[in-house]
Every structure is written in C-alpha cells, then in structure tokens.
Short mmCIF file of C-alpha atoms in Angstrom, two decimals:
data_model
loop_
_atom_site.label_atom_id
_atom_site.label_comp_id
_atom_site.label_asym_id
_atom_site.label_seq_id
_atom_site.Cartn_x
_atom_site.Cartn_y
_atom_site.Cartn_z
CA MET A 1 89.08 127.02 107.39
CA LYS A 2 86.72 125.82 110.11
CA ILE A 3 83.01 125.68 109.32
CA TYR A 4 82.02 126.78 112.80
CA THR A 5 82.76 130.30 114.06
CA LYS A 6 81.05 130.20 117.48
CA SER A 7 79.87 133.77 116.78
CA GLY A 8 76.23 132.64 116.78
CA ASP A 9 76.33 130.79 120.08
CA LYS A 10 74.38 133.51 121.86
CA GLY A 11 71.50 133.71 119.37
CA MET A 12 72.92 136.45 117.17
CA THR A 13 74.08 136.36 113.55
CA SER A 14 75.71 138.75 111.10
CA ILE A 15 73.87 139.87 107.98
CA ILE A 16 75.11 141.53 104.83
CA GLY A 17 76.80 144.77 105.82
CA GLY A 18 78.05 143.37 109.14
CA GLN A 19 75.04 144.25 111.31
CA ARG A 20 74.27 141.67 114.04
CA LEU A 21 70.68 140.56 114.49
CA LYS A 22 68.84 138.06 116.67
CA LYS A 23 68.40 134.79 114.83
CA SER A 24 64.67 135.14 115.49
CA SER A 25 64.41 138.52 113.71
CA PRO A 26 62.04 138.80 110.71
CA ARG A 27 64.97 139.39 108.34
CA VAL A 28 66.85 136.28 109.44
CA ARG A 29 63.69 134.16 109.38
CA ALA A 30 62.88 135.44 105.86
CA TYR A 31 66.21 134.46 104.33
CA GLY A 32 66.39 131.28 106.42
CA SER A 33 63.08 130.02 105.10
CA THR A 34 64.16 130.99 101.59
CA ASP A 35 67.20 128.76 102.10
CA GLU A 36 64.90 125.95 103.26
CA ILE A 37 62.91 126.25 100.02
CA ASN A 38 66.17 125.96 98.12
CA ALA A 39 67.03 122.74 99.97
CA TRP A 40 63.66 121.25 99.00
CA VAL A 41 64.18 122.22 95.37
CA GLY A 42 67.57 120.49 95.49
CA THR A 43 65.91 117.37 96.95
CA ILE A 44 63.31 117.43 94.17
CA ILE A 45 66.01 117.74 91.50
CA ALA A 46 67.82 114.76 93.02
CA GLU A 47 64.65 112.65 92.79
CA LEU A 48 63.67 113.59 89.21
CA ASP A 49 64.44 111.23 86.35
CA SER A 50 67.11 113.20 84.47
CA ALA A 51 66.19 111.72 81.08
CA LYS A 52 62.47 112.36 81.45
CA PHE A 53 62.68 115.78 83.12
CA SER A 54 65.89 117.37 81.81
CA GLU A 55 64.19 120.67 80.95
CA LEU A 56 62.41 120.87 84.31
CA ILE A 57 65.68 120.09 86.11
CA GLU A 58 67.33 122.97 84.25
CA GLU A 59 64.46 125.30 85.19
CA LEU A 60 64.56 124.21 88.84
CA THR A 61 68.33 124.68 88.98
CA HIS A 62 67.82 128.24 87.75
CA ILE A 63 65.18 128.70 90.47
CA GLN A 64 67.79 127.60 93.02
CA ILE A 65 70.05 130.42 91.83
CA LEU A 66 67.14 132.86 92.08
CA LEU A 67 66.40 131.61 95.60
CA PHE A 68 69.99 132.43 96.61
CA ASP A 69 69.47 135.87 95.05
CA ALA A 70 66.19 136.36 96.91
CA GLY A 71 67.85 135.29 100.16
CA THR A 72 70.58 137.85 99.54
CA ASP A 73 67.97 140.54 98.94
CA PHE A 74 66.16 139.61 102.17
CA ALA A 75 69.47 139.57 104.08
CA THR A 76 70.37 143.08 102.88
CA PRO A 77 69.19 145.75 105.34
CA ALA A 78 69.50 148.83 103.11
CA LYS A 79 68.11 149.42 99.64
CA ARG A 80 70.61 148.30 97.06
CA LYS A 81 71.28 150.27 93.91
CA GLU A 82 69.76 147.29 92.19
CA TRP A 83 68.10 144.32 93.82
CA LEU A 84 69.12 140.88 92.57
CA ILE A 85 65.58 139.62 91.91
CA ASN A 86 63.86 141.72 89.27
CA GLN A 87 60.70 141.83 87.17
CA GLN A 88 62.21 139.58 84.48
CA ASP A 89 62.70 136.84 87.09
CA LEU A 90 59.10 137.19 88.18
CA ASP A 91 57.93 137.05 84.55
CA LYS A 92 59.89 133.81 83.97
CA ILE A 93 58.18 132.14 86.93
CA GLU A 94 54.76 133.25 85.69
CA LYS A 95 55.54 131.82 82.23
CA MET A 96 56.55 128.53 83.84
CA ILE A 97 53.28 128.44 85.77
CA ASP A 98 51.28 129.09 82.60
CA PHE A 99 53.23 126.47 80.62
CA TYR A 100 52.84 123.65 83.13
CA GLN A 101 49.26 124.62 84.03
CA SER A 102 48.31 124.27 80.35
CA LYS A 103 49.25 120.57 80.59
CA LEU A 104 46.87 119.85 83.50
CA PRO A 105 43.22 118.93 83.72
CA ILE A 106 41.01 121.62 85.19
CA ILE A 107 40.03 121.08 88.83
CA GLU A 108 37.13 122.55 90.76
CA LYS A 109 37.99 121.28 94.24
CA PHE A 110 40.98 121.25 96.52
CA ILE A 111 43.24 118.25 96.06
CA LEU A 112 44.87 116.24 98.80
CA PRO A 113 48.67 116.60 98.72
CA GLY A 114 50.39 113.43 97.65
CA GLY A 115 50.62 110.97 94.80
CA HIS A 116 54.09 110.43 93.41
CA LEU A 117 56.96 111.00 95.87
CA VAL A 118 58.20 114.01 93.87
CA ALA A 119 54.68 115.47 93.84
CA GLY A 120 54.67 115.13 97.62
CA TYR A 121 58.01 116.94 97.79
CA PHE A 122 56.61 119.73 95.64
CA HIS A 123 53.69 120.04 98.09
CA ILE A 124 56.14 120.27 101.00
CA ALA A 125 58.11 122.92 99.09
CA ARG A 126 54.81 124.76 98.49
CA THR A 127 53.93 124.84 102.19
CA VAL A 128 57.45 125.90 103.21
CA THR A 129 57.21 128.64 100.58
CA ARG A 130 53.89 129.81 102.04
CA ARG A 131 55.53 130.02 105.48
CA ALA A 132 58.42 131.99 104.00
CA GLU A 133 55.90 134.34 102.45
CA ARG A 134 54.30 134.95 105.85
CA GLU A 135 57.72 135.65 107.35
CA ILE A 136 58.65 138.00 104.51
CA THR A 137 55.32 139.77 105.03
CA GLU A 138 56.40 140.49 108.60
CA LEU A 139 59.75 141.78 107.33
CA ILE A 140 58.10 144.09 104.78
CA MET A 141 55.86 145.54 107.50
CA LYS A 142 58.90 146.53 109.57
CA GLU A 143 61.76 147.20 107.15
CA GLU A 144 62.52 147.87 103.53
CA THR A 145 63.28 144.90 101.30
CA ASN A 146 62.86 143.82 97.70
CA GLU A 147 59.12 143.62 97.09
CA ILE A 148 59.63 141.88 93.74
CA ALA A 149 61.48 139.12 95.59
CA TYR A 150 58.42 138.88 97.86
CA LYS A 151 56.18 138.47 94.78
CA PHE A 152 58.65 135.90 93.41
CA ILE A 153 58.19 133.81 96.56
CA ASN A 154 54.42 134.12 96.24
CA ARG A 155 54.48 132.89 92.64
CA LEU A 156 56.87 130.10 93.54
CA SER A 157 54.30 128.51 95.84
CA ASP A 158 51.82 128.57 92.93
CA LEU A 159 54.45 127.01 90.66
CA PHE A 160 55.12 124.22 93.15
CA PHE A 161 51.39 123.44 93.33
CA VAL A 162 51.21 123.24 89.54
CA LEU A 163 54.37 121.12 89.35
CA ALA A 164 53.05 118.69 91.98
CA ARG A 165 49.99 118.19 89.82
CA TYR A 166 52.12 117.93 86.68
CA ILE A 167 54.26 115.14 88.16
CA ASN A 168 51.13 113.17 89.05
CA VAL A 169 49.78 113.64 85.52
CA VAL A 170 53.06 112.51 83.94
CA TYR A 171 53.00 109.35 86.07
CA SER A 172 49.23 108.84 85.56
CA ILE A 173 48.52 109.10 89.27
CA LYS A 174 44.95 110.07 90.03
CA GLU A 175 44.58 113.16 92.22
CA LEU A 176 42.44 112.76 95.30
CA PHE A 177 39.99 115.56 95.93
CA TYR A 178 38.98 117.02 99.25
CA GLU A 179 35.37 115.94 99.09
CA ARG A 180 33.95 118.15 101.84
CA ALA A 181 34.50 121.30 99.79
CA GLY A 182 32.24 122.64 97.10
CA LYS A 183 33.60 124.16 93.93
CA VAL A 184 36.51 126.43 94.86
CA PHE A 185 38.09 126.99 91.45
CA HIS A 186 36.09 128.55 88.64
#
C-alpha cells in the first residue's frame, strides 16, 4: 500500500463519510490542529524520564487516545448517535488539573514560558491547543460538532499550563514572572 494517494493534490481532502472539503475549511483545520497537539504530547512523552514520571506518561498516553477521538469527532460532519469524547473524559482532565495544581505554589502573576525542556514543550502544546480551540470555535459557529470535545480541548490547554509548572517544580527550576503585570491571579 502506498502512503500517498495524490487525491489531495488540488487542495481537497476526504472526511469521515466521504465528503470532500477544502483543506482550509474549519473542520479540517480543527482536526488537523488536534493532530498537532497529539504530536506534541508524543514528543513530551518521549522526553519524560520513564522511571520518574511513569504515571504521568500513562495519563498522557490516554490523552493521546482521547485526542484521536476528539479529532474523529471534529472530522465527522453529522451528529453521531454517540460522540467519542464524553463528559467522563472531560471530568478526568479536570481531575488531573486539580491533582497537579495542588502540587504547585500559588502564583499571582503571569509566568514566562520556559524552564526545563519538557516544561517548554508543554507550553508549546498549550499554545497549539489554544489555536486549535480558536479553530474549533469557528467550526462550532458554522456546523454541528461535539461541544464536549471542544470543552476537552479548552481544559487541555489549562492542563498543559499546570504540567509545565509541575515539571519545573519537580526539577527545582525557578519560574520567571512577567514583571510588568500586576496581580492577575487571585
């Protein structure tokens, strides 16, 4: 089987159900950016110390599966009988955020992205996730899609922020604050 089909050479692609769309359409951008998030999560997993972060690696691997599910939901043009991403998935992400947040010092100012290499990767994943969220917002305005998957993406960017901070705490790397801002977190 050849990996290339040549069917996308004119800027069109097939989505679930066989419909052809422009590669620049909101639906294609939404699941494409979701795939990009997944690639960053895979990169993060590859960089994590497997002995030190075995539980986090397991959680992130599960998130990769959920990202494929979310991408499938975004690539599906008609309402499914049941979407792949559901409220339980959203609840799991929120529990992860709460768990890792509880291990962090309280901050009152914005922090500068960086520190440990993996923390930097989490910040990149966070910004890619925010872009995906903007693209999914455009999709939701025009067509029906799984709104819980949209919320999942929103929470994921929060999780990546928390995990970036967590990695820096684990490695005792001091966070740098954006000094021109007043208190932004209460």
